[in-house]
Tab-separated table of C-alpha atoms in Angstrom:
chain	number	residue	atom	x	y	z
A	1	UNK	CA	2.179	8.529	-30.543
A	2	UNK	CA	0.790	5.544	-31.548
A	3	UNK	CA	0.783	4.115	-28.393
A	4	UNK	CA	-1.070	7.062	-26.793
A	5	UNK	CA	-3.668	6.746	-29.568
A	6	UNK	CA	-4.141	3.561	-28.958
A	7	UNK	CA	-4.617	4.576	-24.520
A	8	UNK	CA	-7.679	7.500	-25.871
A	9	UNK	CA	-9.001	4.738	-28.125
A	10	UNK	CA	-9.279	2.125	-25.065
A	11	UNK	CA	-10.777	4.838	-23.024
A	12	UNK	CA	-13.269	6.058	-25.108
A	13	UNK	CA	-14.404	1.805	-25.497
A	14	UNK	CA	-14.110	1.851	-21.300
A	15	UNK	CA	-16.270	4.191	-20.780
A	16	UNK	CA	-18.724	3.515	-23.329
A	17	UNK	CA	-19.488	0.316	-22.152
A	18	UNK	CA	-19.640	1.556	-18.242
A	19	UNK	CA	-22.648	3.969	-19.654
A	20	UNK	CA	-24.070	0.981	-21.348
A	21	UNK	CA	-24.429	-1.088	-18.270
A	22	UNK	CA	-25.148	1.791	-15.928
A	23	UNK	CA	-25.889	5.329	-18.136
A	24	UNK	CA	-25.975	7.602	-14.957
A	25	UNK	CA	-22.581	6.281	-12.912
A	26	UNK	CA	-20.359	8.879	-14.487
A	27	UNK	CA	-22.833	11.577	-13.311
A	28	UNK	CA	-23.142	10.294	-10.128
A	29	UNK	CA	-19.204	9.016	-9.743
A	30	UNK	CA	-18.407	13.210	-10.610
A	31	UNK	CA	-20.978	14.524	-7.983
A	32	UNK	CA	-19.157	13.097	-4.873
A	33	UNK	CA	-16.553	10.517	-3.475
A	34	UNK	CA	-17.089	8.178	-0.683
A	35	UNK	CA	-14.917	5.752	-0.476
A	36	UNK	CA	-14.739	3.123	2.444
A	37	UNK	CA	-10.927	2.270	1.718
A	38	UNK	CA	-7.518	3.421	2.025
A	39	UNK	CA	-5.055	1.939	0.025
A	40	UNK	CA	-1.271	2.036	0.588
A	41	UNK	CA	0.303	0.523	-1.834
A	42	UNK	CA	3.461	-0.166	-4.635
A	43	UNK	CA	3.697	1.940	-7.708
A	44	UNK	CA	4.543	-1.778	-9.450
A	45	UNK	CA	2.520	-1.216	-13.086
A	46	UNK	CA	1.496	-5.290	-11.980
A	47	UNK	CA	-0.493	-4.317	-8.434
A	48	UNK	CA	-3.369	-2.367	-10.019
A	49	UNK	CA	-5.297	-1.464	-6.569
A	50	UNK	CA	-8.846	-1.087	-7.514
A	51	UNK	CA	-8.571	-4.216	-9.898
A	52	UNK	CA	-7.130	-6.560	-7.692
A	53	UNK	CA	-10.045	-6.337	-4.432
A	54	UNK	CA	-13.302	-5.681	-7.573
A	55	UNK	CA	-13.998	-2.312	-6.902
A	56	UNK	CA	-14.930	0.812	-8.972
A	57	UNK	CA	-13.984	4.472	-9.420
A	58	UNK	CA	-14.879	5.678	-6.433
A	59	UNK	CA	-14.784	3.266	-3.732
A	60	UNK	CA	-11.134	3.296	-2.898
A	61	UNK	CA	-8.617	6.136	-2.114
A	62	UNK	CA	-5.180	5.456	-3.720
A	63	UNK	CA	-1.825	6.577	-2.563
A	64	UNK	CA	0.924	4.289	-3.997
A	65	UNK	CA	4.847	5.078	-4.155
A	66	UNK	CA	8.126	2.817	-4.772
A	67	UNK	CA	7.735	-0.341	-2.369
A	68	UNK	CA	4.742	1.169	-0.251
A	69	UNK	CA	6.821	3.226	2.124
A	70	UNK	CA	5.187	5.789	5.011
A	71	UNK	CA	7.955	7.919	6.136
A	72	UNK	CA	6.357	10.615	9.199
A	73	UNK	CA	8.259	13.331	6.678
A	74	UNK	CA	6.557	12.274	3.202
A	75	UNK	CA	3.877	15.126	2.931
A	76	UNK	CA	2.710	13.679	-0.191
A	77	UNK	CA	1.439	10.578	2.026
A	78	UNK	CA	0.448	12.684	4.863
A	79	UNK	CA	-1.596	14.706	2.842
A	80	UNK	CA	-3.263	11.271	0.952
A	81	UNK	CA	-3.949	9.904	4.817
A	82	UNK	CA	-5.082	12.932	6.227
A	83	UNK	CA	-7.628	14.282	3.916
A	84	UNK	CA	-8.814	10.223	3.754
A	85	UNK	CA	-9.248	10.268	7.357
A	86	UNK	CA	-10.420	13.859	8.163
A	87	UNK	CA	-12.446	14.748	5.247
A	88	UNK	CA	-13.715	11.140	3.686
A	89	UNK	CA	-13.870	9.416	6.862
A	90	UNK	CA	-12.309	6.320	5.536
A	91	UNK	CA	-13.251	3.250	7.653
A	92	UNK	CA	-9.794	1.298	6.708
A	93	UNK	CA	-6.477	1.890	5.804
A	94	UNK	CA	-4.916	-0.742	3.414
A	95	UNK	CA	-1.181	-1.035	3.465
A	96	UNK	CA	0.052	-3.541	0.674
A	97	UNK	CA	3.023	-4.878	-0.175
A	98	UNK	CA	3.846	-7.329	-2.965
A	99	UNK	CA	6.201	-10.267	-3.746
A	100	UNK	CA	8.767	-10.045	-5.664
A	101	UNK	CA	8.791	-6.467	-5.261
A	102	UNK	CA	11.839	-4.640	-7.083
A	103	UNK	CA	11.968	-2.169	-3.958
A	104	UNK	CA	12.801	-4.405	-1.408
A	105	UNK	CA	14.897	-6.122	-3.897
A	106	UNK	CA	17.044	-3.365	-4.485
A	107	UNK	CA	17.289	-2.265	-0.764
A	108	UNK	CA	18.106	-5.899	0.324
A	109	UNK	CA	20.994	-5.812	-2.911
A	110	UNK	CA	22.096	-1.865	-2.924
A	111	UNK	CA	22.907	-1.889	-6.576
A	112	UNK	CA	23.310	1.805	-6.450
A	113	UNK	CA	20.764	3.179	-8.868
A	114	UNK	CA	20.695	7.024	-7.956
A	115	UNK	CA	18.238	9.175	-6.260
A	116	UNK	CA	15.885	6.199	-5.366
A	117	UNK	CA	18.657	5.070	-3.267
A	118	UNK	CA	17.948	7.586	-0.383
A	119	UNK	CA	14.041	6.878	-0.637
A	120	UNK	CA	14.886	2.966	-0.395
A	121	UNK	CA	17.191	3.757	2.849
A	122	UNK	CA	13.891	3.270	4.281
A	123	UNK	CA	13.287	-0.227	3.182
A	124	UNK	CA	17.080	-0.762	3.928
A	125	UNK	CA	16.373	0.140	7.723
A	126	UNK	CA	13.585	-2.817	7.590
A	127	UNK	CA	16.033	-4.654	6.302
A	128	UNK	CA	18.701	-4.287	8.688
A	129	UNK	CA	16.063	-3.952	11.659
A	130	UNK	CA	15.726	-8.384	10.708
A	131	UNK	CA	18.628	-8.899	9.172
A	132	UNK	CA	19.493	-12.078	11.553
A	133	UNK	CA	15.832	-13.470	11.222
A	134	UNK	CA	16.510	-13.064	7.286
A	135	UNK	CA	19.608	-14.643	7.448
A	136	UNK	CA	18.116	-17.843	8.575
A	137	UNK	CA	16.547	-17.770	4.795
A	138	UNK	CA	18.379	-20.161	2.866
A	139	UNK	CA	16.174	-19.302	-0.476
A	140	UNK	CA	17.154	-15.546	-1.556
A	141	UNK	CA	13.885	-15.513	-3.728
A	142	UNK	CA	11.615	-16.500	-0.446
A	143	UNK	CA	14.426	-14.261	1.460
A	144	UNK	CA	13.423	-11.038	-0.642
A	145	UNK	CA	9.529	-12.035	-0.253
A	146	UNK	CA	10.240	-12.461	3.166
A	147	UNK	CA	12.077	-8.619	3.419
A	148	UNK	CA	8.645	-7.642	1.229
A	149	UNK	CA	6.503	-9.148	3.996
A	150	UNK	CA	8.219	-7.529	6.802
A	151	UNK	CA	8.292	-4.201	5.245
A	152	UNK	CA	4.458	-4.144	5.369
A	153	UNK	CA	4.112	-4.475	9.006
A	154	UNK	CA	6.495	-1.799	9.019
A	155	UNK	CA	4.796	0.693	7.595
A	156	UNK	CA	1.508	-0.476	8.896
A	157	UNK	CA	3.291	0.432	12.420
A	158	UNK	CA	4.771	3.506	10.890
A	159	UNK	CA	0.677	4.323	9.600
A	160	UNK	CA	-0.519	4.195	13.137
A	161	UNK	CA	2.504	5.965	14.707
A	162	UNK	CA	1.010	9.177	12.941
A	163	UNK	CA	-0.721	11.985	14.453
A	164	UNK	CA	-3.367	11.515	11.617
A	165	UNK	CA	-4.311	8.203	12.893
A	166	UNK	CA	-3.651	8.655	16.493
A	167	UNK	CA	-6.087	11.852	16.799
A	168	UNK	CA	-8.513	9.730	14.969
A	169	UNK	CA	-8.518	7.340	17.341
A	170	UNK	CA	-8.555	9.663	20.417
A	171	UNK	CA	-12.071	11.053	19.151
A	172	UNK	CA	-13.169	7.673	18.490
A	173	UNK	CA	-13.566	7.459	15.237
A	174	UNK	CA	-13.665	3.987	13.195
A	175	UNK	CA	-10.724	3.082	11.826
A	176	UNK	CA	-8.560	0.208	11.155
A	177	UNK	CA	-5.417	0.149	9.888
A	178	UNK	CA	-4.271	-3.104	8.046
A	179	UNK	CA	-1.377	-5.366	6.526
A	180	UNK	CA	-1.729	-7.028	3.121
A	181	UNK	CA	0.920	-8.653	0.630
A	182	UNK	CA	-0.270	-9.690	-3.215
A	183	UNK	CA	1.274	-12.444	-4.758
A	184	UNK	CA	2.105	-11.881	-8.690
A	185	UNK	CA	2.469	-15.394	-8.783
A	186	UNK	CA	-1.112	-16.255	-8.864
A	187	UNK	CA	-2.543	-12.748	-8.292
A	188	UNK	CA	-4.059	-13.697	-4.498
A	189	UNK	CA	-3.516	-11.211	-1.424
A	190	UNK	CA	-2.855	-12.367	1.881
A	191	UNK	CA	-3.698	-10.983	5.013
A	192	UNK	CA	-0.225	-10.671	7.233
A	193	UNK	CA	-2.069	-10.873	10.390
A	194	UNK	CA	-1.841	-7.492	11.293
A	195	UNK	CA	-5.152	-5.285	11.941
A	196	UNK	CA	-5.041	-2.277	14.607
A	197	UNK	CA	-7.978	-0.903	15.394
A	198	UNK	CA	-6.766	1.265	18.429
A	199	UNK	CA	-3.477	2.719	19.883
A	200	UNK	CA	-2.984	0.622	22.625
A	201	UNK	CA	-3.060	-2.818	20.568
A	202	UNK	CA	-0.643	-1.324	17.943
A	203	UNK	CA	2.684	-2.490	19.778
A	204	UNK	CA	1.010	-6.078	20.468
A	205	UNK	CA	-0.389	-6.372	17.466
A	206	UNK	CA	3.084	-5.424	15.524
A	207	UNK	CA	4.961	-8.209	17.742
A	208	UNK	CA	2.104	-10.487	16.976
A	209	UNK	CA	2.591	-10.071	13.336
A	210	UNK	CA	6.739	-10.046	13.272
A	211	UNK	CA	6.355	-13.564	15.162
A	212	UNK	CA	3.746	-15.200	12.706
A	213	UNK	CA	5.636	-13.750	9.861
A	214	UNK	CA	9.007	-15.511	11.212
């Protein structure tokens, strides 16, 4: 209890001092949301979304699950993207991986941990999908980053394989869908070299990215 105490206590002090430097943003934060981002990420307690690219409440949509997985049957995600899309008109779609994440780790390892094991299958098929590039990895620390890395441009190819983003793009709306990894090692992201804009590129532009990331 103590601990939760101490969470209200460091809330109350939060928001004080937002009202100090700005006494109407909670007012105008609660009247509306329109945020420009996306954000696809890890449920890692160390890759804090909103905290790591200097934005507020309200600027960024959040959906963020065990190693930052989009599987065309998660509703939970489908429902994050689509009402982004549809309803907030995001202009970008952040998916972001991290180093060192404990995932991929587990996928690339198959400790057998329980239920998580059947969500990680996903990671697993990444996994297998490169296994012979990974091989070629002589470092299993810069192997797993390497598994974390490709596991992005997965899912950033599994983003714009849905109908959500596809129909978007058929009516022409703006919207780009992109590949990040963080580094807890000096708390920098890195742009994978993946943006898709469009469903033709999405095929080039997920080769392009596999190559540079080899």
């Amino acid at each position: 209890m103590k601990d939760l105490k101490l969470l209200l206590e460091q809330n109350k002090a939060w928001a004080e001092s937002i009202k100090a430097s700005d006494p109407g943003f909670f007012q105008s934060l609660a009247k509306q949301q329109n945020p420009t981002f996306l954000w696809i990420g890890c449920s890692d307690s160390r890759v804090p979304a909103t905290q790591l690219v200097g934005l507020v409440p309200g600027e960024m949509f959040v959906h963020r699950n065990v190693a930052n997985v989009v599987v065309h049957t998660d509703f939970n995600c489908l429902s994050v993207m689509q009402y982004a899309v549809d309803v907030l008109k995001v202009d970008h779609i952040i998916v972001c991986g991290h180093h060192g994440c404990g995932g991929v780790r587990a996928a690339l390892e198959n400790p057998q941990l329980g239920l998580i094991d059947n969500w990680l299958r996903h990671v697993q098929d990444v996994f297998h999908e490169h296994e012979a590039a990974l091989a070629k990895i002589e470092d299993y620390e810069k192997r797993v980053d390497r598994l974390c890395e490709l596991n992005v441009i997965e899912q950033v190819l599994n983003v714009g394989r849905t109908t959500i983003v596809q129909s978007a793009w058929q009516r022409g709306q703006d919207l780009t869908v992109h590949g990040w990894i963080y580094g807890l090692e000096d708390g920098l992201l890195r742009d994978l070299g993946i943006s898709i804009d469009n469903a033709e590129g999405l095929a080039a532009a997920y080769r392009g990215a596999i190559t540079n990331a080899g």
